[in-house]
Coordinates of C-alpha atoms in Angstrom, one line a residue:
Chain A
M1 CA 1.6 150.3 15.3
Y2 CA 4.5 152.3 16.6
C3 CA 8.1 151.8 16.1
N4 CA 9.9 150.7 19.3
H5 CA 13.1 152.4 18.2
C6 CA 11.9 155.9 17.2
G7 CA 8.2 156.0 18.1
A8 CA 7.0 156.8 14.6
A9 CA 3.5 155.7 13.5
N10 CA 3.6 152.8 11.0
D11 CA 1.1 150.8 9.0
N12 CA 0.0 147.7 11.0
N13 CA 1.3 145.4 8.3
A14 CA 4.7 147.2 8.0
R15 CA 7.8 145.2 8.5
Q16 CA 10.1 148.1 8.6
C17 CA 9.7 151.5 10.2
V18 CA 9.0 154.3 7.7
A19 CA 11.0 156.8 9.7
C20 CA 14.1 155.0 10.9
G21 CA 14.2 151.7 9.0
Q22 CA 14.1 149.5 12.1
A23 CA 12.6 146.1 11.7
L24 CA 9.1 146.0 13.2
Q25 CA 7.8 143.1 15.4
A26 CA 4.0 142.8 14.7
S27 CA 2.0 142.0 17.9
S28 CA 0.3 139.2 15.9
A29 CA -1.8 137.7 18.7
D30 CA -5.0 139.1 17.4
I31 CA -4.2 138.1 13.8
T32 CA -3.3 134.4 14.5
N33 CA -6.1 133.7 16.9
P34 CA -9.0 135.8 15.7
I35 CA -11.7 133.6 17.3
Q36 CA -10.2 133.0 20.7
P37 CA -11.9 135.1 23.4
A38 CA -9.7 137.8 24.9
A39 CA -7.2 136.2 27.1
P40 CA -5.7 138.2 30.0
P41 CA -2.7 139.9 28.6
P42 CA 0.7 138.6 29.8
A43 CA 2.2 140.5 32.7
A44 CA 5.4 141.2 30.8
P45 CA 6.3 144.9 31.0
V46 CA 5.5 146.8 27.8
A47 CA 8.4 148.3 26.0
R48 CA 7.7 152.0 25.8
P49 CA 9.0 153.6 22.6
H50 CA 11.3 156.6 22.9
V51 CA 9.6 159.7 21.6
P52 CA 12.0 162.6 21.2
N53 CA 10.5 165.6 23.0
N54 CA 12.3 168.5 21.1
L55 CA 13.3 170.1 24.5
V56 CA 16.7 171.4 23.4
W57 CA 15.1 173.4 20.5
A58 CA 12.5 174.8 22.9
I59 CA 15.3 176.0 25.3
L60 CA 17.3 177.5 22.5
C61 CA 14.1 179.4 21.3
T62 CA 13.5 180.7 24.8
L63 CA 17.1 181.9 25.2
F64 CA 17.4 183.4 21.7
C65 CA 14.0 184.5 20.5
C66 CA 11.0 186.1 22.0
L67 CA 9.8 184.6 25.3
P68 CA 6.2 183.2 24.8
G69 CA 6.8 180.7 21.9
G70 CA 9.8 179.0 23.5
I71 CA 8.0 178.6 26.9
V72 CA 4.9 177.1 25.2
A73 CA 7.2 174.7 23.4
I74 CA 8.8 173.6 26.7
V75 CA 5.3 173.0 28.2
Y76 CA 4.5 170.7 25.2
A77 CA 7.9 169.0 25.5
A78 CA 7.1 168.4 29.2
Q79 CA 3.9 166.4 28.3
V80 CA 5.8 163.9 26.1
D81 CA 7.4 161.6 28.7
G82 CA 4.2 161.5 30.9
K83 CA 2.1 160.5 27.9
V84 CA 4.6 157.8 26.9
A85 CA 4.5 156.5 30.5
A86 CA 0.7 156.4 30.3
G87 CA 0.8 154.4 27.1
D88 CA -0.6 157.3 25.0
I89 CA 2.0 157.2 22.3
A90 CA -0.1 159.1 19.7
G91 CA -0.6 161.8 22.3
A92 CA 3.1 161.9 23.1
Q93 CA 3.9 162.3 19.4
A94 CA 1.3 165.0 19.1
S95 CA 2.9 166.9 22.0
A96 CA 6.4 166.5 20.5
R97 CA 5.0 167.9 17.2
N98 CA 3.4 170.8 19.0
A99 CA 6.7 171.6 20.7
A100 CA 8.5 171.5 17.4
T101 CA 5.8 173.7 15.8
W102 CA 6.1 176.3 18.6
C103 CA 9.9 176.3 18.1
W104 CA 9.5 177.0 14.4
V105 CA 6.9 179.7 15.1
S106 CA 9.2 181.5 17.6
A107 CA 12.3 181.0 15.5
G108 CA 10.4 182.3 12.5
C109 CA 9.1 185.3 14.4
G110 CA 12.7 186.0 15.6
I111 CA 14.2 185.8 12.2
V112 CA 11.4 188.0 10.6
L113 CA 11.9 190.6 13.3
C114 CA 15.7 190.6 12.8
V115 CA 15.3 191.0 9.0
V116 CA 12.7 193.8 9.5
Y117 CA 15.1 195.5 12.0
V118 CA 18.1 195.2 9.7
C119 CA 16.1 196.5 6.7
F120 CA 14.8 199.4 8.8
Y121 CA 18.3 200.1 10.0
I122 CA 19.8 200.2 6.5
F123 CA 17.0 202.4 5.2
F124 CA 17.4 204.7 8.2
L125 CA 21.1 205.0 7.8
G126 CA 20.7 205.6 4.1
A127 CA 18.2 208.4 4.8
L128 CA 20.5 209.9 7.4
A129 CA 23.5 209.8 5.0
N130 CA 21.4 211.5 2.3
H131 CA 20.3 214.2 4.7
Chain B
M26 CA 0.0 146.0 2.3
G27 CA 0.3 149.7 2.0
A28 CA 2.5 151.6 -0.3
I29 CA 6.2 150.8 0.0
V30 CA 7.9 153.8 1.7
L31 CA 11.6 153.9 1.5
P32 CA 13.0 154.4 5.0
R33 CA 15.1 157.4 5.6
R34 CA 18.5 156.8 7.1
P35 CA 18.2 157.5 10.8
E36 CA 21.6 159.2 11.0
Q37 CA 20.7 161.7 8.3
R38 CA 17.4 162.5 10.0
H39 CA 19.0 163.1 13.4
W40 CA 22.0 165.1 12.2
L41 CA 20.1 167.6 10.1
P42 CA 18.9 169.9 12.9
L43 CA 22.4 169.7 14.5
A44 CA 24.0 170.6 11.2
A45 CA 21.6 173.6 10.8
L46 CA 22.4 174.6 14.4
I47 CA 26.2 174.4 13.8
T48 CA 25.8 176.4 10.6
G49 CA 23.8 179.1 12.5
A50 CA 26.4 179.2 15.3
I51 CA 29.3 179.7 12.8
G52 CA 27.3 182.4 11.0
G53 CA 26.5 184.1 14.3
A54 CA 30.1 183.9 15.4
L55 CA 31.3 185.5 12.1
L56 CA 28.6 188.2 12.5
L57 CA 29.7 188.9 16.1
R58 CA 33.3 189.2 14.9
N59 CA 32.3 192.1 12.7
A60 CA 29.4 193.8 14.6
N61 CA 29.4 195.1 18.1
P62 CA 26.1 194.8 20.0
Y63 CA 27.4 197.2 22.7
A64 CA 27.7 200.0 20.2
A65 CA 25.1 202.8 20.5
H66 CA 23.7 202.3 17.0
S67 CA 24.5 198.7 16.3
V68 CA 23.1 196.8 13.3
L69 CA 22.3 193.9 15.7
P70 CA 18.7 194.1 16.8
P71 CA 17.8 194.6 20.5
C72 CA 15.4 192.1 22.2
P73 CA 11.9 192.8 20.7
F74 CA 10.3 191.7 24.0
H75 CA 12.3 194.3 26.0
A76 CA 11.7 197.0 23.3
L77 CA 7.9 196.4 23.5
T78 CA 7.4 195.9 27.3
G79 CA 10.5 197.2 29.0
L80 CA 10.7 193.9 30.8
Y81 CA 13.7 191.5 30.6
C82 CA 12.9 188.1 29.1
P83 CA 15.2 185.1 29.6
G84 CA 17.0 185.9 26.3
C85 CA 17.7 189.6 27.1
G86 CA 21.4 190.2 26.8
S87 CA 22.1 187.0 24.8
T88 CA 23.7 188.8 21.9
R89 CA 26.0 190.9 24.1
A90 CA 26.8 187.8 26.3
L91 CA 27.8 185.8 23.2
Y92 CA 29.9 188.7 21.9
S93 CA 31.8 188.9 25.2
L94 CA 32.2 185.1 25.3
L95 CA 33.6 185.2 21.7
H96 CA 36.1 187.9 22.8
G97 CA 37.1 185.9 25.9
D98 CA 35.5 188.2 28.5
L99 CA 33.6 185.7 30.7
P100 CA 32.8 188.1 33.6
Q101 CA 31.2 190.5 31.1
A102 CA 29.2 187.7 29.5
L103 CA 28.0 186.6 32.9
A104 CA 26.9 190.2 33.6
M105 CA 24.8 190.3 30.5
N106 CA 23.0 186.9 30.6
P107 CA 24.3 184.6 33.4
L108 CA 21.8 181.8 32.6
L109 CA 22.7 181.7 28.9
V110 CA 26.4 181.3 29.8
I111 CA 25.7 178.6 32.3
A112 CA 23.2 176.8 30.1
L113 CA 25.2 176.9 26.9
P114 CA 27.4 173.8 27.5
W115 CA 24.4 171.8 28.7
V116 CA 22.3 172.8 25.7
A117 CA 25.2 171.8 23.4
L118 CA 25.4 168.4 25.1
M119 CA 21.6 168.0 24.7
A120 CA 21.8 168.9 21.0
L121 CA 24.5 166.3 20.4
H122 CA 22.5 163.8 22.3
A123 CA 19.4 164.5 20.3
A124 CA 21.5 164.0 17.1
G125 CA 22.2 160.4 18.3
W126 CA 25.5 161.0 19.9
R127 CA 25.7 158.5 22.8
L128 CA 28.4 158.3 25.5
R129 CA 27.8 155.8 28.2
V130 CA 29.6 157.9 30.9
L131 CA 27.2 160.9 30.2
E132 CA 24.0 158.9 29.8
P133 CA 22.8 159.3 33.5
L134 CA 23.7 163.0 33.4
L135 CA 21.8 163.6 30.2
R136 CA 18.8 161.7 31.5
S137 CA 18.6 164.2 34.3
I138 CA 19.2 167.3 32.3
E139 CA 16.8 166.3 29.6
R140 CA 13.8 166.6 31.9
P141 CA 11.7 169.5 30.7
L142 CA 10.0 170.5 34.0
P143 CA 13.1 171.8 35.8
W144 CA 14.0 173.8 32.7
L145 CA 10.5 175.3 32.7
V146 CA 10.7 176.3 36.4
V147 CA 14.3 177.7 36.0
L148 CA 13.4 179.7 32.8
L149 CA 10.1 181.1 34.2
G150 CA 11.8 181.8 37.6
Y151 CA 14.7 183.5 35.8
A152 CA 12.3 185.6 33.7
L153 CA 10.5 186.7 36.9
L154 CA 13.6 187.3 39.2
R155 CA 15.7 189.3 36.7
N156 CA 12.9 191.9 36.6
L157 CA 13.0 192.5 40.4
P158 CA 14.6 195.9 40.8
F159 CA 16.6 195.2 44.0
A160 CA 20.0 194.0 45.2
P161 CA 20.7 190.4 44.4
F162 CA 18.3 190.1 41.5
T163 CA 19.6 193.0 39.6
L164 CA 22.7 190.8 39.0
L165 CA 20.5 188.6 36.8
A166 CA 19.5 191.5 34.5
P167 CA 22.0 192.9 31.9
H168 CA 24.2 195.4 33.9

């Protein structure tokens, strides 16, 4: 089951969310009445959990790192709300994770490139000074 | 019953990325106090995308724009990367919001700026338009 507070996946028997500690309400209809044939579900609106889409990190990566990774992260972030609305919580969480992964990839590439550049710069300056 | 997992405190989980971001911002500000990206042989790296392709990405001019902002020169910052300067306060708001900071007055505003599709359109459009080599669009490229 998924936490209604933060959207994290939890054990079906869990009473408390592993990610945020929120108390979990088990949808116990199928546990208490295992023999009863499937009744039409109540028409009450289903509470959609909030799945953080990591958009802000994707924007920061686009504005501060190399272009492609940040844009891919925004594309994944854009899938999250649509999947939550369609009831595909696992899919929404996967998209949010993909967005985060692409942010890490482009932030990592940016940092590595900066370090390489600064090393090259220092080496180059040193060589120039020796010359 | 599965293994008992101790729940992490929600505040801690949410505030960690923001704390990292603030640390990075302070580090960047200190660096920009001591290094000038406008200098001919600056230690600050140029945009790797521009160095490789000769094209402007949405991030081109960010270092120089931040340097100018830090030194109180808003027009010069806008000349380097206008979208960055305009987006910065909104992105800061979104980072605070993602960290669990809630202000009822700002909730409707944040709900509308946290939609990813407009950002995608704006950023891709910006990447395209700032590479057009004629009159109004050259204002979007560092100049």
